[in-house]
Coordinates of C-alpha atoms and ligand atoms in Angstrom, one line a residue:
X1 CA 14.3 7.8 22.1
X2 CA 13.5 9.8 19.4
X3 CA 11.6 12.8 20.0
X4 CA 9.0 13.7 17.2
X5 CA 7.5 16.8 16.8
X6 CA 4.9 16.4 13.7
X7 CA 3.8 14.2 11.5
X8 CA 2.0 14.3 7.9
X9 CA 0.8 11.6 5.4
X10 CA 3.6 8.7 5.2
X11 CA 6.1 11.3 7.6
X12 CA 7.2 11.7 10.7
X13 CA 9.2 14.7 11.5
X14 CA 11.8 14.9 14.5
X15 CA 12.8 18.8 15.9
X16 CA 15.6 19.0 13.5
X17 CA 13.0 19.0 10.4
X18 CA 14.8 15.2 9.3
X19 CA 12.0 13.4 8.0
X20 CA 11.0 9.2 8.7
X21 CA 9.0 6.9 6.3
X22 CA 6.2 5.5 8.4
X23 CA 6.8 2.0 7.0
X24 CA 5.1 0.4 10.4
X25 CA 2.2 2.5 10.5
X26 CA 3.1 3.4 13.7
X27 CA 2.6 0.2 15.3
X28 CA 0.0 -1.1 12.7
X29 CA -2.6 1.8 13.4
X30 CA -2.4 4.3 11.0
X31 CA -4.6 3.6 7.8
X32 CA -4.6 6.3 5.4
X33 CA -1.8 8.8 6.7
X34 CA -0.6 10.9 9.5
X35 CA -3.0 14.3 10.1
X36 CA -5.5 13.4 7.5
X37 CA -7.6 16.2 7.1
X38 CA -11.3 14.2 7.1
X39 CA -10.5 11.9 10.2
X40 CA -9.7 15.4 11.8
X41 CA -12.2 17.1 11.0
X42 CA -14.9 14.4 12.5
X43 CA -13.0 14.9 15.5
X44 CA -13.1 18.2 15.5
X45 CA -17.1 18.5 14.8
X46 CA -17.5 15.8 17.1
X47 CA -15.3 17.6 20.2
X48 CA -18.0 20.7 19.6
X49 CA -20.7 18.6 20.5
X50 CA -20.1 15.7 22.8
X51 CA -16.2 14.7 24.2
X52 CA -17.7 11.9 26.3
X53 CA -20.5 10.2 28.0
X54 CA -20.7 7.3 30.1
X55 CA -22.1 4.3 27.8
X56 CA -23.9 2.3 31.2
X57 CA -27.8 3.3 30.9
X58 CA -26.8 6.1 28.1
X59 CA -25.6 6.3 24.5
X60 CA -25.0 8.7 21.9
X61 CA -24.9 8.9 17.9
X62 CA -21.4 8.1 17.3
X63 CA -21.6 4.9 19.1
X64 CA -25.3 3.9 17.1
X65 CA -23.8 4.8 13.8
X66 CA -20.5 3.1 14.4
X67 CA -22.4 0.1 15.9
X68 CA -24.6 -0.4 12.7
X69 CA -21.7 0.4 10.3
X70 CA -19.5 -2.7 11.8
X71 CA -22.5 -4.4 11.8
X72 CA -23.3 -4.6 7.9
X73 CA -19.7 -4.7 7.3
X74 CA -18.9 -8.2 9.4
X75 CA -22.7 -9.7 9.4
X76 CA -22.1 -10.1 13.4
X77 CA -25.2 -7.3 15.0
X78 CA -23.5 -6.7 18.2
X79 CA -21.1 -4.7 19.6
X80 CA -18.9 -3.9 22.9
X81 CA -16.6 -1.3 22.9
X82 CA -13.0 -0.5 25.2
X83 CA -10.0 0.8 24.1
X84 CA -7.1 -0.8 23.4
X85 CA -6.7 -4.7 21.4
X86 CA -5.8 -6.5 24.6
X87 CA -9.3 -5.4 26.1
X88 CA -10.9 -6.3 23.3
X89 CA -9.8 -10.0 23.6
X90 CA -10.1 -10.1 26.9
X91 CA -14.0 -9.5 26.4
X92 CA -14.5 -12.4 24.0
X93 CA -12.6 -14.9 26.5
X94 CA -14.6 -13.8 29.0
X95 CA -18.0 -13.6 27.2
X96 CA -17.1 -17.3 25.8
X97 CA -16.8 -18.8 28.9
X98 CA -19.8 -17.0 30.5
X99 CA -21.8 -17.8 27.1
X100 CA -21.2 -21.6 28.3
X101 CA -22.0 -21.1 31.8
X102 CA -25.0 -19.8 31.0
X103 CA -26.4 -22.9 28.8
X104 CA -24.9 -25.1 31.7
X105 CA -21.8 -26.2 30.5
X106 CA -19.7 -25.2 33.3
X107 CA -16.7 -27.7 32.4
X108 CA -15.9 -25.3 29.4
X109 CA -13.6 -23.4 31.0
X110 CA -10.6 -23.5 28.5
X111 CA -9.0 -21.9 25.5
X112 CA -6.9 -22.8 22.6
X113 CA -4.4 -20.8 20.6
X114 CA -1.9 -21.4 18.3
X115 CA 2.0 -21.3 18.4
X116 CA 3.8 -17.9 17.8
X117 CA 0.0 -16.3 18.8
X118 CA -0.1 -13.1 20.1
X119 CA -3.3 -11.2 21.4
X120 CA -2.0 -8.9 24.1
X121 CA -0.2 -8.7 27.6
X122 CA -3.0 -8.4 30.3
X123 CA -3.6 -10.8 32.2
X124 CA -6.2 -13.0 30.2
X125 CA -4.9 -12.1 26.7
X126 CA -1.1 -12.9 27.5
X127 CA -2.2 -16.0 28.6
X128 CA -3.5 -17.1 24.8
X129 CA -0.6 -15.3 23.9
X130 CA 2.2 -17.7 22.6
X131 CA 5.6 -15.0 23.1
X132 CA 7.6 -16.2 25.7
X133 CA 9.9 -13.3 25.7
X134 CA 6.3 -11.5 27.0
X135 CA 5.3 -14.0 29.1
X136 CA 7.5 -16.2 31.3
X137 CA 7.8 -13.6 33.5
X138 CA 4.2 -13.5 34.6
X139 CA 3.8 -17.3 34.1
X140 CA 2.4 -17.8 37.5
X141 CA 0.3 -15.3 36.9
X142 CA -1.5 -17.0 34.1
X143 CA -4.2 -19.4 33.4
X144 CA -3.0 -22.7 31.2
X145 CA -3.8 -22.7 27.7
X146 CA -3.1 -24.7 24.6
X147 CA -1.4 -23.8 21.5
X148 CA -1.7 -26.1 18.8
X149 CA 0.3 -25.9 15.6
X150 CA 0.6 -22.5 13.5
X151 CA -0.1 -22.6 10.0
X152 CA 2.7 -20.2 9.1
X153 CA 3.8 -21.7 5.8
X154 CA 7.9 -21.4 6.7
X155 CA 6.9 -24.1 8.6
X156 CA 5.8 -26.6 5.8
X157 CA 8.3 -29.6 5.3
X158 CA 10.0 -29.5 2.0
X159 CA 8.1 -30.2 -0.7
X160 CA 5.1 -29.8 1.2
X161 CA 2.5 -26.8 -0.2
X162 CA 1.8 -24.3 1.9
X163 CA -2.5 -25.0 1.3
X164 CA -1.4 -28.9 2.5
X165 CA 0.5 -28.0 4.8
X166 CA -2.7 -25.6 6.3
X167 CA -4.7 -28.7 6.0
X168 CA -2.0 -30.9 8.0
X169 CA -2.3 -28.4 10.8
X170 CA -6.4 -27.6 10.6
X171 CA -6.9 -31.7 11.2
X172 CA -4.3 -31.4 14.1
X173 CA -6.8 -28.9 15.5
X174 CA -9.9 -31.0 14.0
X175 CA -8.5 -33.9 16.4
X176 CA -8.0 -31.8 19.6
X177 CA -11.1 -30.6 19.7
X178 CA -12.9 -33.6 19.1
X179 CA -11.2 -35.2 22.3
X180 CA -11.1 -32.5 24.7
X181 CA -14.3 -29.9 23.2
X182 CA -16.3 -30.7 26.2
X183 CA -13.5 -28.5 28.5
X184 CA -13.1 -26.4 25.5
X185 CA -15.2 -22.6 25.3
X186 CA -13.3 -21.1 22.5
X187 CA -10.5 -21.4 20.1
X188 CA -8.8 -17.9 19.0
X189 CA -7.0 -17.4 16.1
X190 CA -5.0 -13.9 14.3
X191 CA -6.9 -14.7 10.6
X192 CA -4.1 -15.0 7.9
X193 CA -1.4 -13.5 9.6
X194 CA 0.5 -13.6 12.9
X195 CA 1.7 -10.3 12.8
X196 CA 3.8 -10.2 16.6
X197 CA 5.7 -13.5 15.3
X198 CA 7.2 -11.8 12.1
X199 CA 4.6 -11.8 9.9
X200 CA 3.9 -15.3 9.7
X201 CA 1.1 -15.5 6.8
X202 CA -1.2 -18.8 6.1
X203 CA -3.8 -19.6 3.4
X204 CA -7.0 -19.4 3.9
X205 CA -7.9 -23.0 3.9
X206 CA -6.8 -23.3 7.8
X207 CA -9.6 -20.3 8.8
X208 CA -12.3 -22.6 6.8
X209 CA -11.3 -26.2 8.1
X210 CA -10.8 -24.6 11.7
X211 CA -14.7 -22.2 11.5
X212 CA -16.3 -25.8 10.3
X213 CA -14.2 -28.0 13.2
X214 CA -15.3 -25.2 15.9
X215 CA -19.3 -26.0 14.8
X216 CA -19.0 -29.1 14.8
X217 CA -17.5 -29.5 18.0
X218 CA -19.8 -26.4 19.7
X219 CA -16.4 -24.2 20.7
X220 CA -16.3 -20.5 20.0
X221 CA -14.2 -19.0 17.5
X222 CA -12.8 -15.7 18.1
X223 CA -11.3 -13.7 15.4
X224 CA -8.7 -11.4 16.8
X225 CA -8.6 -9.2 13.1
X226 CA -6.9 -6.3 16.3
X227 CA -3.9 -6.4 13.4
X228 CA -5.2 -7.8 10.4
X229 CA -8.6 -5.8 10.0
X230 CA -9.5 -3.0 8.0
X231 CA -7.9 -3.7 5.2
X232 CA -4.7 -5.0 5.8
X233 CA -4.5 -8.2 4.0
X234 CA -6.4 -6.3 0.8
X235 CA -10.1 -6.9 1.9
X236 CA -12.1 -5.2 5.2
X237 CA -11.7 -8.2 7.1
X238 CA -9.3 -11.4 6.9
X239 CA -12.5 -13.6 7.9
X240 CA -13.5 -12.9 4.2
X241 CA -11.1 -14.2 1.9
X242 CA -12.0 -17.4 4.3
X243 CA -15.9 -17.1 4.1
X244 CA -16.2 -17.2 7.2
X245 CA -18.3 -15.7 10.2
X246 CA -16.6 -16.3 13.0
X247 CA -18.6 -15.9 16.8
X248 CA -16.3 -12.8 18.2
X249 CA -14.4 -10.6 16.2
X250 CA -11.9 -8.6 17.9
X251 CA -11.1 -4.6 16.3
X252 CA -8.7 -1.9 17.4
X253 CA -5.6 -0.3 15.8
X254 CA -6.6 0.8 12.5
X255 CA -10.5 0.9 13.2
X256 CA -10.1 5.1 14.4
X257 CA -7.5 5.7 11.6
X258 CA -4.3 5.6 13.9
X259 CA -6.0 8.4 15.5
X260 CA -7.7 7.8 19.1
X261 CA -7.2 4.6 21.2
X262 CA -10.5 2.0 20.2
X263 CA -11.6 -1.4 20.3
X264 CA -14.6 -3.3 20.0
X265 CA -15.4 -7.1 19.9
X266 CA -18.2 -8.2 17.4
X267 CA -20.6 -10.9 18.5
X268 CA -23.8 -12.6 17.6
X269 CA -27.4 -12.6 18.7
X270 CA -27.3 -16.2 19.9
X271 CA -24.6 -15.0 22.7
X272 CA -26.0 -11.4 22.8
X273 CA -29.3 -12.9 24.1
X274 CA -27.7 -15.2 26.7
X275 CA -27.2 -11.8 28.9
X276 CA -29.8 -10.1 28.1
X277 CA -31.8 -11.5 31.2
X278 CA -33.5 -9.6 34.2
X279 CA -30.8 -11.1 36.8
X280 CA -28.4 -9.5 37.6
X281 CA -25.7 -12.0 37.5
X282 CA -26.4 -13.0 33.9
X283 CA -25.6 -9.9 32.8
X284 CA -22.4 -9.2 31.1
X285 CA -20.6 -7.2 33.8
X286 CA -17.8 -5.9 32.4
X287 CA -16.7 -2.0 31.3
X288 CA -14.0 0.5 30.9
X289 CA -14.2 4.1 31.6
X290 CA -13.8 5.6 28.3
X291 CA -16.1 2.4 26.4
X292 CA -17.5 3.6 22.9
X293 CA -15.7 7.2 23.7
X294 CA -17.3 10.0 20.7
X295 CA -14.7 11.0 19.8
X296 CA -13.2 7.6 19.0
X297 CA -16.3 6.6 17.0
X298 CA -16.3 9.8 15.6
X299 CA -12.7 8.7 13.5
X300 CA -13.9 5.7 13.2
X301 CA -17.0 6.4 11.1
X302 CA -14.7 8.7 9.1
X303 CA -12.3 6.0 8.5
X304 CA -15.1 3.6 7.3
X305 CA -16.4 6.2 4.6
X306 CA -12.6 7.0 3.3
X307 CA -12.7 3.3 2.1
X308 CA -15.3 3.8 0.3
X309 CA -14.6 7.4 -1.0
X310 CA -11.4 6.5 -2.0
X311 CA -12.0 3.1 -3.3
X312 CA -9.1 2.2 -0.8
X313 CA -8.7 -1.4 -1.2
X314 CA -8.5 -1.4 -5.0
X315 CA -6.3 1.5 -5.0
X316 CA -4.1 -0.4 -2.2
X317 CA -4.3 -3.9 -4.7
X318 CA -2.7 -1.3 -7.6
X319 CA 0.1 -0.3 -5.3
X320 CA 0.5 -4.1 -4.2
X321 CA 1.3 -5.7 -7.8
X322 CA 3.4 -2.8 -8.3
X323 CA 5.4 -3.6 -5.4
X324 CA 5.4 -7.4 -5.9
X325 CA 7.0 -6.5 -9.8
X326 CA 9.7 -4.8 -7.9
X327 CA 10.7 -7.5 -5.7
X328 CA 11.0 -9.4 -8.4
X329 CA 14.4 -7.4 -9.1
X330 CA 15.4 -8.8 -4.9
X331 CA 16.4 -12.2 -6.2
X332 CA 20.2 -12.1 -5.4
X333 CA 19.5 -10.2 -2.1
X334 CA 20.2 -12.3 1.0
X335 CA 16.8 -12.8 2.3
X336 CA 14.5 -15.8 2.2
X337 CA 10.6 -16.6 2.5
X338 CA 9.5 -13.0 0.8
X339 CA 5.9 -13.0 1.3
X340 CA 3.2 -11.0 1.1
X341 CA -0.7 -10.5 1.6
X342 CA -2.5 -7.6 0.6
X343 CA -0.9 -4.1 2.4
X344 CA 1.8 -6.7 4.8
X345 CA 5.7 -7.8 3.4
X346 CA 8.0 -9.4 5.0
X347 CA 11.1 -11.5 4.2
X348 CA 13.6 -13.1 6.6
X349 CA 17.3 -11.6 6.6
X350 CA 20.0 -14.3 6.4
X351 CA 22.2 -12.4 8.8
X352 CA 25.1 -13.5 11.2
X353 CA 25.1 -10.4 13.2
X354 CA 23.2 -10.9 17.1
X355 CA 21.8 -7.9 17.5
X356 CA 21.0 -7.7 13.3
X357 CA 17.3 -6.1 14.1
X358 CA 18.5 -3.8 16.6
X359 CA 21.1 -2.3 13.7
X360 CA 18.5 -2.4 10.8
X361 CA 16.2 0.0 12.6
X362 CA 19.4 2.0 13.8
X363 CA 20.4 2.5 10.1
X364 CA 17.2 2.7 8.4
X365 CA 16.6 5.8 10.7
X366 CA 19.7 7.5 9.0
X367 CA 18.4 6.6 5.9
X368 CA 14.6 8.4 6.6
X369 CA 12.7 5.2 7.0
X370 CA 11.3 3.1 10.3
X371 CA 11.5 -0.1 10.1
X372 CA 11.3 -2.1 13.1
X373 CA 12.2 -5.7 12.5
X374 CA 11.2 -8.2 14.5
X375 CA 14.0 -11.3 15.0
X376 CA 15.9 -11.6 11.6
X377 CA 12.3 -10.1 9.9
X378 CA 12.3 -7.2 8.4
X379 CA 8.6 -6.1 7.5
X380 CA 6.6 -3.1 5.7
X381 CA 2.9 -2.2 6.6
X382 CA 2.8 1.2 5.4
X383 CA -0.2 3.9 5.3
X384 CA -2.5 3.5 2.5
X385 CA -1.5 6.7 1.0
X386 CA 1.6 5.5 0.2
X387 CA 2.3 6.3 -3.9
X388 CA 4.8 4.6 -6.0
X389 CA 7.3 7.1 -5.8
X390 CA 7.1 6.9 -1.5
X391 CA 7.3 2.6 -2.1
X392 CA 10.4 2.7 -4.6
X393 CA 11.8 5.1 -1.8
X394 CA 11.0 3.0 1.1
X395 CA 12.5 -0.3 -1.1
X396 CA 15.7 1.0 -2.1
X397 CA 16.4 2.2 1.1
X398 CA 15.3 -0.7 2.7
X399 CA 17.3 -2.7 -0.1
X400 CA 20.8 -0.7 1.0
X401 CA 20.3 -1.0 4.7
X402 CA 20.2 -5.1 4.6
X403 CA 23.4 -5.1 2.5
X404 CA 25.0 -2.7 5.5
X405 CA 23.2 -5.4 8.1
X406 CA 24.1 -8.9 6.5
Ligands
PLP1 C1 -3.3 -9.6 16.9 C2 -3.2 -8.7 18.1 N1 -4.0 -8.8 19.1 C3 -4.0 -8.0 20.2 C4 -3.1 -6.9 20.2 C5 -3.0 -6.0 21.4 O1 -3.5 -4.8 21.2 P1 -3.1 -3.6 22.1 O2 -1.6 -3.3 22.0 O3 -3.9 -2.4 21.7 O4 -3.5 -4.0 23.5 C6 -2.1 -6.8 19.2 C7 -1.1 -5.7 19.3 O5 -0.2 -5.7 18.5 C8 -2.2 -7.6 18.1 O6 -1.3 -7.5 17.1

């Protein structure tokens, strides 16, 4: 364990005043830095005026102004909060298969994923989850899903594009569903990038075919961005660089800054109005404690406005190509498959060491950077405030500790 005392912009400082790059963003939350001072002060503001309220029968301006925010940002008008990303897919699973029940179609009971997915570890989300490391433990535990193909281009045969090779795996998908779509409630899918299976990136293509496959066949698509959104693959949402809506879109991690725990899965009117109903029991009956917590919304509509204050995702597109020339100099390092999209690298180590990831993160932490690779993939989603000088820091270092590790 490492015992850290503060932390500021791309830093983390232990008790001894040594310093760590944040390459990880502290498990893929933080956005724009550590302590940054306009996410604090809405936090601050908001803690003079309202810590928390229950959200069942009352509400609050946070929560409105976040609400209509997300809204215009994803197109999809409705929102229900919790607070962490496996709660937030356990939601849309659950509001899928109630959706169905609701319009009669009781038999669509199951769920599809895709290879190397990962959405979580409760109950419901590890079971769409594809880890086994995570979940063989608990297999009796867990409902029987199916995980078709991933479109992770390291996967293509050789000679094979990685946009064909998308389109191979979308019409494996295309086919499953139109056999079995009558048990099926909802397909859900990590847009562009399976970050828990090392990064595993996919074009765009797959998210198209798949949205146009799930209405033809009347399945839901959820969109777990919990990872991917705000930002992270150089727009707001992953969904976009596809064109696509999907039915539930699934936030956390970044969407309060890295600050306060927050999640919230998007949805549409269509299902909206399938609970709004005087019964009881076709009511969506499901809540957390802290749901749509102030102070959480609070960071979360300051996060929103630093995007646009700072003109974030073009900045972060400067700081991309700039990167990308430099990795242009990694030719003769032994790595393979170096890949990006938008604020996410990653490259595969050809090491013959067992326990190589467990001895990159021990010597990159001598060297004043955490990186936490996951397998034989090393990986760098740092903070958007990130500047040249911090990346050509974070690569060289990076660059010496894979020659220690091969
Ligand atoms: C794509 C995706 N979904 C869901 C989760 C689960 O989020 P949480 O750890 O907040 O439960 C994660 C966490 O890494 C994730 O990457």
């Amino acid at each position: 364990m490492l015992p850290i005392q503060r932390a500021k912009g791309l830093w983390l400082y232990d008790f001894d005043g040594k310093r760590y790059l944040d390459a990880v963003s502290s498990w893929w939350v933080n956005l724009f830095g550590h302590q940054e001072p306009r996410i604090k002060q809405a936090i601050i503001q908001q803690l003079n005026q309202l810590e928390h309220v229950m959200l069942a029968g009352f509400t609050h301006e946070p929560v409105i102004q976040l609400s209509e925010a997300l809204a215009q940002a994803t197109g999809l008008g409705h929102c229900f909060y919790a607070s962490d990303g496996a709660s937030a897919t356990e939601i849309a699973l659950k509001m899928s298969f109630h959706y169905w029940h609701q319009q009669g179609q009781t038999n669509k009971q199951q769920f599809v994923s895709l290879k190397q997915s990962y959405h979580g570890e409760t109950v419901g989300a590890l079971a769409v989850t594809d880890v086994s490391l995570f979940k063989d433990t608990y297999a009796a535990l867990l409902r029987e899903t199916v995980q078709m193909p991933s479109p992770d281009w390291r996967l293509a045969q050789a000679g094979e594009s990685a946009h064909d090779y998308a389109v191979s795996c979308a019409q494996q998908m295309d086919d499953y569903l139109a056999q079995h779509h009558a048990q099926i409630a909802a397909v859900i899918v990590e847009p562009l990038v399976q970050c828990a299976a090392g990064m595993a990136m996919y074009e765009p293509v797959y998210l198209q075919r798949l949205s146009d496959s799930c209405r033809r066949y009347q399945v839901h698509l959820i969109a777990d961005e919990i990872a991917v959104g705000f930002g992270r693959t150089g727009t707001l949402f992953a969904c976009q660089q596809a064109h696509i809506k999907p039915d539930f879109l699934c936030l956390s991690k970044g969407i309060s800054g890295g600050f306060l725990p927050l999640s919230v899965t998007l949805t549409t009117h269509d299902i909206y109005q399938a609970f709004y109903h005087d019964e009881m029991s076709k009511g969506f009956l499901h809540s957390h404690s802290y749901t749509g917590n102030p102070l959480a919304c609070a960071a979360a509509l300051a996060s929103l406005k630093i995007f646009s204050q700072d003109n974030i995702l073009n900045r972060n597109a400067q700081l991309q190509a700039w990167i990308n020339q430099q990795l242009q100099a990694w030719q003769d390092m032994p790595i393979q498959h170096l890949r990006n999209c938008g604020m996410i690298w990653a490259f595969d180590v050809q090491s013959s060491k067992t326990d190589f990831s467990r001895q990159c993160y021990q010597l990159a932490l001598q060297k004043g950077v955490l990186l936490r690779p996951i397998g034989n993939t090393v990986y760098w989603m740092p903070p958007y405030c990130m500047t040249q000088q911090d990346a050509a820091f974070m690569l060289e270092k990076t660059r010496e500790v894979i020659l220690q590790c091969v």
